[in-house]
Each structure stands twice: as C-alpha cells, then as structure tokens.
Amino acid sequence: MILEKEAQAEIASYVGRLLREAFGRGPQSIYVSINRPYVVLYLRNFLSPTEKILLEQDQIHSIQSTRDLLMKSLIPEIKAYLLLLAGMNIQEFYYDWGLHNHSGVMVGVEGHDDRGQPYLGSDYIGKDELQHEISLISQQVQKRPDVLYSCLINDRTLLVIRVGILISIEKELIRIGHEESLKLAKRNLEKGHLHNNGHFQKFLNAKVTDLFVDWDFHLDKSVMVFILNPGQ
C-alpha cells in the first residue's frame, strides 16, 4: 500500500478529475483526511458557471437535485478507487454541499471491525458538551439519537455520527417515496439550527468554518462534518 500522504494526493486528484468531467468544472482544491475507518474529502471553490447563475436566482433545490443525480453515478467509481488505492472497503457514503461557501464534503465509512463491532469515536476537548448539544438539536428537529458518537479525524475535521433519529411519520414518508423531499426539509431545518448555534466554537476552542449534514435513511443514520479553524 502506498504511503498515506501519497494516497491522499492521488485520491484528491482522481476525485477532482471525476467531478470536472461530470460537472464541467472541478473544485479548486480537495483536502483528503483518512483516519480509518473514515475518509473525509473537503471540497473548496466548487461551483460551475451554470450553478453560479442558479444560485444567484436562489434556485438551490435545482442545484442539489442535479448534483444528486450526478453523484449516484460517481459514488460507485469513488468507492472502487478507494478500495484499489487505499484498501478501504467503503460500505457507507455521505455527501453534502455548502453552496453559499462554494464548498462540499464527502464521507466514506468502512464496515465493522474484525469482531463485527461498529467503530466508535475518539476523545477530544469539548466532546461531551458538543455531543449533548447535538442531541438537543436532534430532539428539537426530530428526536434524540439512540446512539451518538464522534471522531476528530484531524485538528480541522470533526465527524459526528447519529444512529436512530427517524420518527414514525418520517419512516412512512420514506416508505411512500418522499425521501428526497424529507431530506431537503431536514437539511434546511437541521443546518439552520446548527449554523445558528453559538456554543460549538466555545466547546471546541475552534472556529467552525463549514458544516455539513447527510443521512442514510435506510440505515436510520446521519453524519455531520465540522470543518474547524483551531485556536480561533
């Protein structure tokens, strides 16, 4: 297996090329962070000229819908490349966009460990307070998660995973085919609560420069990514 830094550069180059071919323009930069079983790709300055016009007209839903369609074809290719290059067998894949920041994130999660146990989080300053705050926000939007854990991938990337957050009416909406509308509503609600929360910076002793959320409704699972600027 090639060295991790070299692998990260190769992954960034490959994903950048895929996005450029699919969207007509790729991100200006991609930062790849690997802390197994997690891989996080943070995209900066990623907005095509067409999307820029749509964004100026507040057509955010149109941009998200188009990107969702394109990502469905790209995710299998990204997974296959991560297996080939880094030996990571990605079982779960999440992504979200910060359109007003022209940013985005992709998260891959490998399967369970050799004993069949799910990977859990790591310790860091402010962990208990941050997880408690996220539980409260989850309760305001839907319900407290059955399980919540988090991992500081590196000093600039914090990953939070929630399991068991769907309420009965949401499960029924998914069953009858309203998954896309539900995701749009949850994204607007949760990101509104998260962006307006002034406690995270205090807990983490770091400025939150970007924040992303995605869901796998069939696993009843959600991933959040905090992009941090330490010491600010």
Coordinates of N, CA and C in Angstrom, one line a residue:
M1 N 0.9 -1.2 0.0 CA 0.0 0.0 0.0 C 0.9 1.3 0.0
I2 N 0.6 2.2 -0.8 CA 1.4 3.4 -0.9 C 1.2 4.3 0.4
L3 N 2.2 5.1 0.6 CA 2.1 6.0 1.8 C 0.9 6.8 1.9
E4 N 0.4 7.1 3.1 CA -0.9 7.7 3.3 C -0.9 9.1 2.6
K5 N 0.1 9.9 2.8 CA 0.1 11.3 2.1 C 0.0 11.2 0.6
E6 N 0.7 10.2 0.1 CA 0.7 10.0 -1.3 C -0.7 9.5 -1.8
A7 N -1.3 8.6 -1.0 CA -2.6 8.1 -1.2 C -3.6 9.3 -1.2
Q8 N -3.5 10.2 -0.2 CA -4.4 11.3 -0.1 C -4.3 12.2 -1.4
A9 N -3.1 12.4 -1.9 CA -2.9 13.3 -3.0 C -3.5 12.6 -4.3
E10 N -3.3 11.3 -4.4 CA -3.9 10.5 -5.5 C -5.4 10.5 -5.5
I11 N -6.0 10.4 -4.3 CA -7.5 10.4 -4.2 C -8.0 11.7 -4.6
A12 N -7.4 12.8 -4.1 CA -7.8 14.2 -4.4 C -7.8 14.4 -5.9
S13 N -6.7 14.0 -6.5 CA -6.5 14.2 -8.0 C -7.6 13.4 -8.8
Y14 N -7.8 12.1 -8.4 CA -8.8 11.3 -9.1 C -10.2 11.9 -8.9
V15 N -10.6 12.2 -7.7 CA -12.0 12.7 -7.5 C -12.2 14.1 -8.1
G16 N -11.1 14.9 -8.1 CA -11.2 16.2 -8.8 C -11.4 16.0 -10.3
R17 N -10.8 15.0 -10.9 CA -10.9 14.7 -12.3 C -12.4 14.2 -12.6
L18 N -12.9 13.3 -11.7 CA -14.2 12.8 -11.9 C -15.3 13.9 -11.9
L19 N -15.1 14.8 -10.9 CA -16.1 15.9 -10.8 C -16.0 16.9 -11.9
R20 N -14.8 17.1 -12.4 CA -14.6 18.0 -13.5 C -15.2 17.5 -14.8
E21 N -15.1 16.1 -15.0 CA -15.7 15.5 -16.2 C -17.3 15.5 -16.1
A22 N -17.8 15.3 -14.8 CA -19.2 15.3 -14.6 C -19.9 16.6 -14.6
F23 N -19.2 17.6 -14.0 CA -19.9 18.9 -13.8 C -19.4 20.0 -14.7
G24 N -18.3 19.7 -15.5 CA -17.7 20.7 -16.4 C -16.7 21.6 -15.7
R25 N -16.7 21.5 -14.3 CA -15.7 22.3 -13.6 C -15.5 21.5 -12.2
G26 N -14.3 21.3 -11.9 CA -14.0 20.6 -10.6 C -13.7 21.6 -9.5
P27 N -13.5 21.2 -8.3 CA -13.1 22.0 -7.2 C -11.7 22.6 -7.4
Q28 N -11.5 23.8 -6.8 CA -10.2 24.4 -6.8 C -9.2 23.6 -6.0
S29 N -9.7 23.0 -4.9 CA -8.9 22.1 -4.1 C -9.7 21.1 -3.4
I30 N -9.1 19.9 -3.1 CA -9.7 18.9 -2.3 C -8.8 18.4 -1.2
Y31 N -9.2 18.5 0.0 CA -8.4 18.0 1.1 C -8.9 16.7 1.6
V32 N -8.1 15.7 1.5 CA -8.4 14.3 1.9 C -7.9 14.0 3.3
S33 N -8.7 13.5 4.2 CA -8.3 13.1 5.5 C -8.7 11.7 5.8
I34 N -7.8 10.8 6.1 CA -8.0 9.4 6.4 C -7.7 9.1 7.8
N35 N -8.7 8.6 8.5 CA -8.5 8.1 9.9 C -9.4 6.9 10.0
R36 N -8.9 5.7 9.6 CA -9.7 4.6 9.4 C -10.6 4.2 10.6
P37 N -11.8 4.0 10.4 CA -12.5 3.6 9.1 C -13.1 4.7 8.3
Y38 N -12.7 6.0 8.6 CA -13.3 7.1 7.9 C -12.3 7.7 6.9
V39 N -12.9 8.2 5.8 CA -12.2 9.1 4.9 C -13.1 10.3 4.6
V40 N -12.6 11.5 4.7 CA -13.3 12.7 4.5 C -12.7 13.5 3.4
L41 N -13.4 13.9 2.4 CA -13.0 14.8 1.4 C -13.7 16.1 1.5
Y42 N -12.9 17.2 1.7 CA -13.4 18.5 1.8 C -13.1 19.3 0.5
L43 N -14.1 19.8 -0.2 CA -14.0 20.4 -1.5 C -14.1 21.9 -1.3
R44 N -13.2 22.7 -1.9 CA -13.3 24.1 -1.8 C -13.4 24.7 -3.2
N45 N -14.2 25.8 -3.3 CA -14.4 26.6 -4.5 C -14.9 25.6 -5.6
F46 N -16.1 25.0 -5.3 CA -16.7 24.1 -6.3 C -18.1 24.6 -6.7
L47 N -18.1 25.3 -7.8 CA -19.4 25.8 -8.3 C -19.2 26.1 -9.8
S48 N -20.0 25.5 -10.6 CA -19.9 25.7 -12.1 C -20.5 27.0 -12.4
P49 N -20.2 27.6 -13.6 CA -20.8 28.8 -14.1 C -22.3 28.8 -14.1
T50 N -22.9 27.6 -14.6 CA -24.3 27.5 -14.6 C -24.9 27.5 -13.2
E51 N -24.2 26.8 -12.3 CA -24.7 26.7 -10.9 C -24.6 28.1 -10.3
K52 N -23.6 28.9 -10.6 CA -23.5 30.2 -10.1 C -24.7 31.1 -10.4
I53 N -25.2 31.0 -11.7 CA -26.3 31.7 -12.1 C -27.6 31.3 -11.3
L54 N -27.7 29.9 -11.2 CA -28.9 29.4 -10.5 C -28.8 29.8 -9.0
L55 N -27.6 29.9 -8.4 CA -27.5 30.3 -7.0 C -27.9 31.7 -6.9
E56 N -27.5 32.6 -7.8 CA -27.9 34.0 -7.8 C -29.4 34.2 -7.9
Q57 N -30.1 33.2 -8.5 CA -31.5 33.2 -8.6 C -32.2 32.5 -7.5
D58 N -31.4 32.0 -6.5 CA -31.9 31.3 -5.3 C -32.6 29.9 -5.7
Q59 N -32.0 29.3 -6.8 CA -32.5 28.0 -7.2 C -31.7 26.9 -6.6
I60 N -31.6 26.9 -5.3 CA -30.7 26.0 -4.6 C -31.2 24.5 -4.8
H61 N -32.5 24.3 -4.8 CA -33.1 23.0 -4.9 C -32.7 22.4 -6.3
S62 N -32.7 23.2 -7.3 CA -32.3 22.7 -8.7 C -30.9 22.3 -8.7
I63 N -30.0 23.0 -8.1 CA -28.6 22.6 -8.0 C -28.4 21.3 -7.2
Q64 N -29.1 21.2 -6.1 CA -29.0 20.0 -5.3 C -29.5 18.8 -6.0
S65 N -30.6 18.9 -6.7 CA -31.2 17.8 -7.4 C -30.3 17.3 -8.5
T66 N -29.7 18.3 -9.3 CA -28.8 17.9 -10.4 C -27.6 17.2 -9.8
R67 N -27.0 17.7 -8.7 CA -25.9 17.1 -8.1 C -26.2 15.7 -7.6
D68 N -27.4 15.5 -7.0 CA -27.7 14.2 -6.5 C -27.7 13.2 -7.6
L69 N -28.3 13.6 -8.8 CA -28.3 12.7 -9.9 C -26.9 12.3 -10.4
L70 N -26.0 13.3 -10.5 CA -24.7 13.0 -10.9 C -23.9 12.2 -9.9
M71 N -24.1 12.5 -8.6 CA -23.4 11.7 -7.6 C -23.7 10.2 -7.6
K72 N -25.0 9.9 -8.0 CA -25.4 8.5 -8.0 C -24.5 7.7 -8.9
S73 N -24.0 8.3 -10.0 CA -23.1 7.6 -10.9 C -21.7 7.6 -10.5
L74 N -21.3 8.7 -9.7 CA -19.9 8.9 -9.3 C -19.5 8.0 -8.1
I75 N -20.5 7.8 -7.2 CA -20.1 7.2 -5.9 C -19.6 5.8 -6.1
P76 N -20.1 4.9 -7.0 CA -19.5 3.6 -7.1 C -18.1 3.7 -7.6
E77 N -17.8 4.7 -8.5 CA -16.4 4.8 -9.0 C -15.5 5.3 -7.9
I78 N -15.9 6.2 -7.1 CA -15.1 6.6 -5.9 C -14.8 5.5 -5.0
K79 N -15.9 4.7 -4.7 CA -15.7 3.6 -3.8 C -14.7 2.6 -4.3
A80 N -14.8 2.3 -5.6 CA -13.9 1.3 -6.3 C -12.4 1.8 -6.2
Y81 N -12.3 3.1 -6.4 CA -10.9 3.7 -6.4 C -10.3 3.6 -5.0
L82 N -11.1 3.9 -4.0 CA -10.7 3.9 -2.6 C -10.2 2.5 -2.2
L83 N -11.0 1.5 -2.7 CA -10.6 0.1 -2.4 C -9.3 -0.3 -3.1
L84 N -9.1 0.2 -4.4 CA -7.9 -0.1 -5.2 C -6.7 0.6 -4.6
L85 N -6.9 1.8 -4.3 CA -5.7 2.6 -3.9 C -5.3 2.5 -2.4
A86 N -6.4 2.6 -1.6 CA -6.1 2.7 -0.1 C -6.5 1.4 0.6
G87 N -7.1 0.5 -0.1 CA -7.6 -0.7 0.6 C -8.7 -0.5 1.5
M88 N -9.5 0.6 1.2 CA -10.7 0.9 2.1 C -11.9 0.4 1.4
N89 N -12.6 -0.6 2.1 CA -13.8 -1.2 1.6 C -15.0 -0.3 2.1
I90 N -15.4 0.7 1.4 CA -16.4 1.7 1.8 C -17.8 1.1 1.8
Q91 N -18.4 1.0 2.9 CA -19.8 0.5 3.0 C -20.9 1.6 3.0
E92 N -20.5 2.7 3.5 CA -21.4 3.8 3.6 C -20.8 5.1 3.0
F93 N -21.6 5.9 2.3 CA -21.1 7.1 1.6 C -22.1 8.2 1.8
Y94 N -21.5 9.3 2.2 CA -22.4 10.5 2.5 C -21.8 11.7 1.8
Y95 N -22.6 12.7 1.5 CA -22.1 13.9 0.9 C -23.1 15.1 1.2
D96 N -22.5 16.3 1.2 CA -23.4 17.5 1.4 C -22.6 18.7 0.8
W97 N -23.4 19.7 0.5 CA -22.8 20.9 -0.2 C -23.1 22.2 0.7
G98 N -22.1 23.0 0.8 CA -22.2 24.3 1.3 C -22.2 25.3 0.2
L99 N -23.4 25.4 -0.5 CA -23.4 26.2 -1.8 C -23.0 27.6 -1.6
H100 N -23.4 28.3 -0.5 CA -23.1 29.7 -0.4 C -21.6 29.9 -0.1
N101 N -20.9 28.8 0.4 CA -19.5 28.9 0.6 C -18.7 28.2 -0.6
H102 N -19.5 27.7 -1.6 CA -18.9 27.0 -2.7 C -18.1 25.8 -2.3
S103 N -18.6 25.2 -1.3 CA -17.8 24.0 -0.7 C -18.6 22.8 -0.7
G104 N -18.0 21.7 -0.3 CA -18.7 20.4 -0.2 C -17.9 19.4 0.6
V105 N -18.5 18.3 1.0 CA -17.8 17.3 1.7 C -18.3 15.9 1.2
M106 N -17.5 14.9 1.2 CA -17.8 13.5 1.0 C -17.2 12.7 2.1
V107 N -18.0 11.8 2.6 CA -17.5 10.9 3.7 C -17.7 9.5 3.4
G108 N -16.7 8.7 3.5 CA -16.8 7.2 3.3 C -16.5 6.5 4.6
V109 N -17.3 5.5 4.9 CA -17.1 4.7 6.2 C -17.0 3.3 5.8
E110 N -15.9 2.7 6.3 CA -15.7 1.2 6.1 C -16.7 0.5 7.0
G111 N -16.7 -0.8 6.8 CA -17.6 -1.7 7.5 C -17.1 -1.9 9.0
H112 N -17.7 -2.9 9.7 CA -17.4 -3.1 11.1 C -16.0 -3.7 11.2
D113 N -15.5 -3.7 12.4 CA -14.1 -4.2 12.6 C -14.1 -5.7 12.5
D114 N -13.0 -6.3 12.8 CA -12.9 -7.8 12.6 C -13.8 -8.6 13.5
R115 N -14.2 -8.0 14.6 CA -15.0 -8.7 15.6 C -16.5 -8.4 15.3
G116 N -16.8 -7.7 14.3 CA -18.2 -7.4 13.9 C -18.7 -6.2 14.7
Q117 N -17.9 -5.5 15.4 CA -18.4 -4.4 16.2 C -18.2 -3.1 15.4
P118 N -19.2 -2.2 15.6 CA -19.0 -0.9 14.9 C -17.9 -0.1 15.4
Y119 N -17.2 0.7 14.6 CA -16.2 1.6 15.0 C -16.8 2.7 15.8
L120 N -16.2 3.1 16.9 CA -16.8 4.2 17.7 C -15.9 5.4 17.5
G121 N -16.0 6.4 18.4 CA -15.4 7.7 18.2 C -14.0 7.8 18.9
S122 N -13.6 9.0 19.1 CA -12.3 9.3 19.8 C -12.5 10.4 20.8
D123 N -11.5 10.6 21.7 CA -11.6 11.6 22.7 C -11.0 12.9 22.1
Y124 N -11.6 14.1 22.5 CA -11.1 15.4 22.2 C -11.7 16.4 23.1
I125 N -11.1 17.6 23.2 CA -11.6 18.6 24.1 C -13.0 19.1 23.7
G126 N -13.9 19.1 24.6 CA -15.3 19.6 24.4 C -16.2 18.5 23.8
K127 N -15.8 17.2 23.8 CA -16.6 16.2 23.2 C -17.9 16.0 23.9
D128 N -18.0 15.9 25.2 CA -19.2 15.6 25.9 C -20.2 16.8 25.7
E129 N -19.7 18.0 25.8 CA -20.6 19.2 25.6 C -21.1 19.3 24.2
L130 N -20.3 19.0 23.2 CA -20.7 19.1 21.8 C -21.8 18.0 21.6
Q131 N -21.5 16.8 22.0 CA -22.5 15.7 21.8 C -23.8 15.9 22.5
H132 N -23.8 16.5 23.6 CA -25.0 16.9 24.3 C -25.8 17.9 23.6
E133 N -25.1 18.9 23.0 CA -25.7 20.0 22.3 C -26.3 19.4 21.0
I134 N -25.7 18.5 20.3 CA -26.2 17.9 19.1 C -27.4 17.1 19.4
S135 N -27.4 16.4 20.5 CA -28.6 15.6 21.0 C -29.8 16.5 21.2
L136 N -29.6 17.7 21.8 CA -30.6 18.6 22.0 C -31.2 19.2 20.7
I137 N -30.3 19.5 19.7 CA -30.7 20.0 18.4 C -31.5 18.9 17.7
S138 N -31.0 17.6 17.8 CA -31.7 16.5 17.2 C -33.1 16.4 17.7
Q139 N -33.3 16.6 19.0 CA -34.6 16.4 19.7 C -35.5 17.5 19.2
Q140 N -35.0 18.7 19.0 CA -35.8 19.8 18.5 C -36.3 19.6 17.1
V141 N -35.5 18.9 16.3 CA -35.9 18.7 14.9 C -36.7 17.4 14.7
Q142 N -36.3 16.3 15.4 CA -37.0 15.0 15.3 C -37.0 14.3 16.6
K143 N -35.9 13.7 17.0 CA -35.8 13.0 18.3 C -34.3 12.8 18.6
R144 N -34.1 12.6 19.9 CA -32.7 12.3 20.3 C -32.2 11.0 19.6
P145 N -31.0 11.0 19.2 CA -30.5 9.7 18.6 C -30.4 8.6 19.6
D146 N -30.6 7.4 19.1 CA -30.4 6.2 20.0 C -28.9 6.1 20.4
V147 N -28.0 6.4 19.4 CA -26.6 6.3 19.6 C -26.0 7.5 18.9
L148 N -25.0 8.1 19.6 CA -24.3 9.2 19.1 C -22.8 9.1 19.4
Y149 N -21.9 9.2 18.4 CA -20.5 9.1 18.7 C -19.8 10.1 17.7
S150 N -18.6 10.4 18.0 CA -17.9 11.4 17.2 C -16.4 11.1 17.2
C151 N -15.7 11.6 16.1 CA -14.3 11.3 16.0 C -13.6 12.6 15.4
L152 N -12.6 13.0 16.0 CA -11.7 14.1 15.5 C -10.8 13.5 14.5
I153 N -11.1 13.6 13.2 CA -10.3 13.0 12.2 C -8.9 13.6 12.1
N154 N -8.8 14.9 12.2 CA -7.6 15.6 12.4 C -8.0 17.0 13.1
D155 N -7.0 17.9 13.3 CA -7.3 19.1 14.1 C -8.3 20.0 13.3
R156 N -8.6 19.7 12.1 CA -9.5 20.6 11.3 C -10.8 19.9 10.9
T157 N -10.9 18.6 11.2 CA -12.1 17.8 10.7 C -12.7 17.0 11.8
L158 N -13.9 17.3 12.2 CA -14.6 16.6 13.2 C -15.8 15.9 12.6
L159 N -15.9 14.6 12.8 CA -17.0 13.8 12.3 C -18.0 13.4 13.4
V160 N -19.3 13.6 13.3 CA -20.3 13.2 14.3 C -21.3 12.2 13.6
I161 N -21.5 11.1 14.2 CA -22.4 10.1 13.6 C -23.6 9.8 14.6
R162 N -24.8 9.9 14.1 CA -26.0 9.6 14.9 C -26.7 8.4 14.3
V163 N -27.2 7.6 15.1 CA -28.0 6.4 14.7 C -29.3 6.4 15.5
G164 N -30.4 6.1 14.7 CA -31.7 6.0 15.3 C -32.3 7.4 15.6
I165 N -32.6 8.1 14.5 CA -33.1 9.5 14.6 C -34.4 9.7 13.9
L166 N -34.9 8.7 13.2 CA -36.1 8.9 12.4 C -37.4 8.6 13.3
I167 N -38.4 9.4 13.2 CA -39.6 9.2 13.9 C -40.6 8.5 12.9
S168 N -41.7 8.0 13.4 CA -42.6 7.2 12.6 C -43.1 7.8 11.4
I169 N -43.5 9.1 11.5 CA -44.0 9.8 10.3 C -42.9 9.9 9.2
E170 N -41.7 10.1 9.6 CA -40.6 10.2 8.6 C -40.4 8.8 7.9
K171 N -40.5 7.8 8.7 CA -40.3 6.4 8.1 C -41.4 6.1 7.1
E172 N -42.6 6.6 7.4 CA -43.7 6.4 6.5 C -43.5 7.2 5.2
L173 N -43.0 8.5 5.3 CA -42.8 9.3 4.2 C -41.7 8.6 3.3
I174 N -40.7 8.0 3.9 CA -39.7 7.3 3.1 C -40.3 6.1 2.4
R175 N -41.2 5.4 3.1 CA -41.8 4.2 2.5 C -42.7 4.5 1.3
I176 N -43.4 5.7 1.3 CA -44.3 6.0 0.2 C -43.6 6.9 -0.9
G177 N -42.2 7.0 -0.8 CA -41.5 7.6 -1.9 C -41.2 9.1 -1.8
H178 N -41.2 9.7 -0.6 CA -40.9 11.1 -0.4 C -39.6 11.3 0.2
E179 N -38.6 10.5 -0.1 CA -37.3 10.5 0.5 C -36.6 11.9 0.2
E180 N -36.7 12.3 -1.1 CA -36.0 13.5 -1.5 C -36.5 14.7 -0.8
S181 N -37.9 14.8 -0.7 CA -38.5 16.0 0.0 C -38.1 16.0 1.5
L182 N -38.1 14.8 2.1 CA -37.8 14.7 3.5 C -36.3 15.2 3.7
K183 N -35.4 14.7 2.9 CA -34.0 15.1 3.1 C -33.9 16.6 2.9
L184 N -34.6 17.2 1.9 CA -34.5 18.6 1.7 C -35.0 19.4 3.0
A185 N -36.1 18.9 3.5 CA -36.7 19.6 4.7 C -35.8 19.4 5.9
K186 N -35.2 18.2 6.1 CA -34.4 18.0 7.3 C -33.1 18.8 7.2
R187 N -32.5 18.9 5.9 CA -31.3 19.6 5.7 C -31.5 21.1 6.1
N188 N -32.6 21.7 5.6 CA -32.9 23.1 5.9 C -33.1 23.3 7.4
L189 N -33.8 22.4 8.0 CA -34.1 22.6 9.5 C -32.8 22.4 10.3
E190 N -32.2 21.3 10.1 CA -31.0 21.0 11.0 C -29.9 22.0 10.7
K191 N -29.6 22.3 9.5 CA -28.5 23.2 9.2 C -28.8 24.6 9.7
G192 N -30.1 25.0 9.7 CA -30.4 26.2 10.3 C -30.1 26.3 11.8
H193 N -30.5 25.2 12.5 CA -30.2 25.1 14.0 C -28.7 25.1 14.2
L194 N -28.0 24.3 13.4 CA -26.5 24.1 13.6 C -25.8 25.4 13.4
H195 N -26.1 26.1 12.2 CA -25.4 27.3 11.9 C -25.7 28.5 12.9
N196 N -26.8 28.4 13.5 CA -27.2 29.5 14.4 C -26.8 29.2 15.9
N197 N -26.1 28.1 16.1 CA -25.6 27.7 17.4 C -24.3 28.3 17.7
G198 N -24.2 29.1 18.8 CA -23.0 29.8 19.1 C -22.1 29.0 20.1
H199 N -22.5 27.8 20.5 CA -21.8 27.1 21.5 C -20.7 26.3 21.0
F200 N -20.7 25.8 19.8 CA -19.7 24.9 19.3 C -18.3 25.4 19.3
Q201 N -18.1 26.7 19.0 CA -16.8 27.3 19.0 C -16.2 27.3 20.4
K202 N -17.1 27.6 21.4 CA -16.6 27.6 22.8 C -16.2 26.2 23.2
F203 N -17.1 25.2 22.9 CA -16.8 23.8 23.3 C -15.4 23.3 22.7
L204 N -15.2 23.6 21.4 CA -14.1 23.0 20.7 C -12.9 23.9 20.7
N205 N -13.0 25.1 21.2 CA -11.9 26.1 21.1 C -11.4 26.3 19.7
A206 N -12.3 26.3 18.8 CA -12.0 26.4 17.4 C -13.2 27.0 16.6
K207 N -12.9 27.9 15.6 CA -14.0 28.4 14.8 C -14.5 27.4 13.9
V208 N -15.8 27.3 13.7 CA -16.4 26.3 12.8 C -16.6 27.1 11.4
T209 N -15.7 26.7 10.5 CA -15.7 27.5 9.2 C -16.7 26.9 8.2
D210 N -17.1 25.6 8.3 CA -18.0 25.0 7.5 C -18.7 23.8 8.2
L211 N -19.9 23.5 7.8 CA -20.7 22.5 8.5 C -21.6 21.7 7.5
F212 N -21.6 20.4 7.6 CA -22.3 19.6 6.6 C -23.1 18.5 7.3
V213 N -24.2 18.1 6.7 CA -25.0 17.0 7.2 C -25.6 16.2 6.1
D214 N -25.6 14.9 6.3 CA -26.2 14.0 5.3 C -26.8 12.8 6.1
W215 N -27.7 12.1 5.4 CA -28.5 11.0 6.0 C -28.4 9.7 5.1
D216 N -28.5 8.6 5.8 CA -28.8 7.3 5.1 C -30.1 6.8 5.8
F217 N -31.2 7.1 5.1 CA -32.5 6.9 5.7 C -32.7 5.4 6.0
H218 N -32.2 4.6 5.1 CA -32.4 3.1 5.2 C -31.6 2.5 6.3
L219 N -30.5 3.2 6.7 CA -29.8 2.7 7.9 C -30.2 3.5 9.2
D220 N -31.1 4.5 9.0 CA -31.5 5.4 10.1 C -30.3 6.0 10.7
K221 N -29.5 6.6 9.9 CA -28.2 7.1 10.3 C -27.9 8.4 9.7
S222 N -27.1 9.3 10.4 CA -26.8 10.6 9.9 C -25.3 10.9 10.2
V223 N -24.7 11.6 9.3 CA -23.3 12.0 9.5 C -23.2 13.6 9.4
M224 N -22.5 14.2 10.4 CA -22.2 15.6 10.4 C -20.7 15.8 10.3
V225 N -20.3 16.8 9.5 CA -18.9 17.1 9.5 C -18.7 18.6 9.8
F226 N -17.8 18.9 10.8 CA -17.5 20.2 11.2 C -16.1 20.5 10.7
I227 N -15.9 21.5 9.9 CA -14.6 22.0 9.4 C -14.2 23.1 10.4
L228 N -13.0 22.9 11.0 CA -12.6 23.8 12.1 C -11.4 24.6 11.7
N229 N -11.2 25.7 12.4 CA -10.0 26.5 12.3 C -9.6 26.7 13.8
P230 N -8.6 25.8 14.2 CA -8.2 25.7 15.6 C -7.7 27.1 16.1
G231 N -8.0 27.3 17.4 CA -7.4 28.5 18.1 C -8.1 29.8 17.8
Q232 N -9.2 29.7 17.0 CA -9.9 31.0 16.7 C -11.3 31.0 17.3

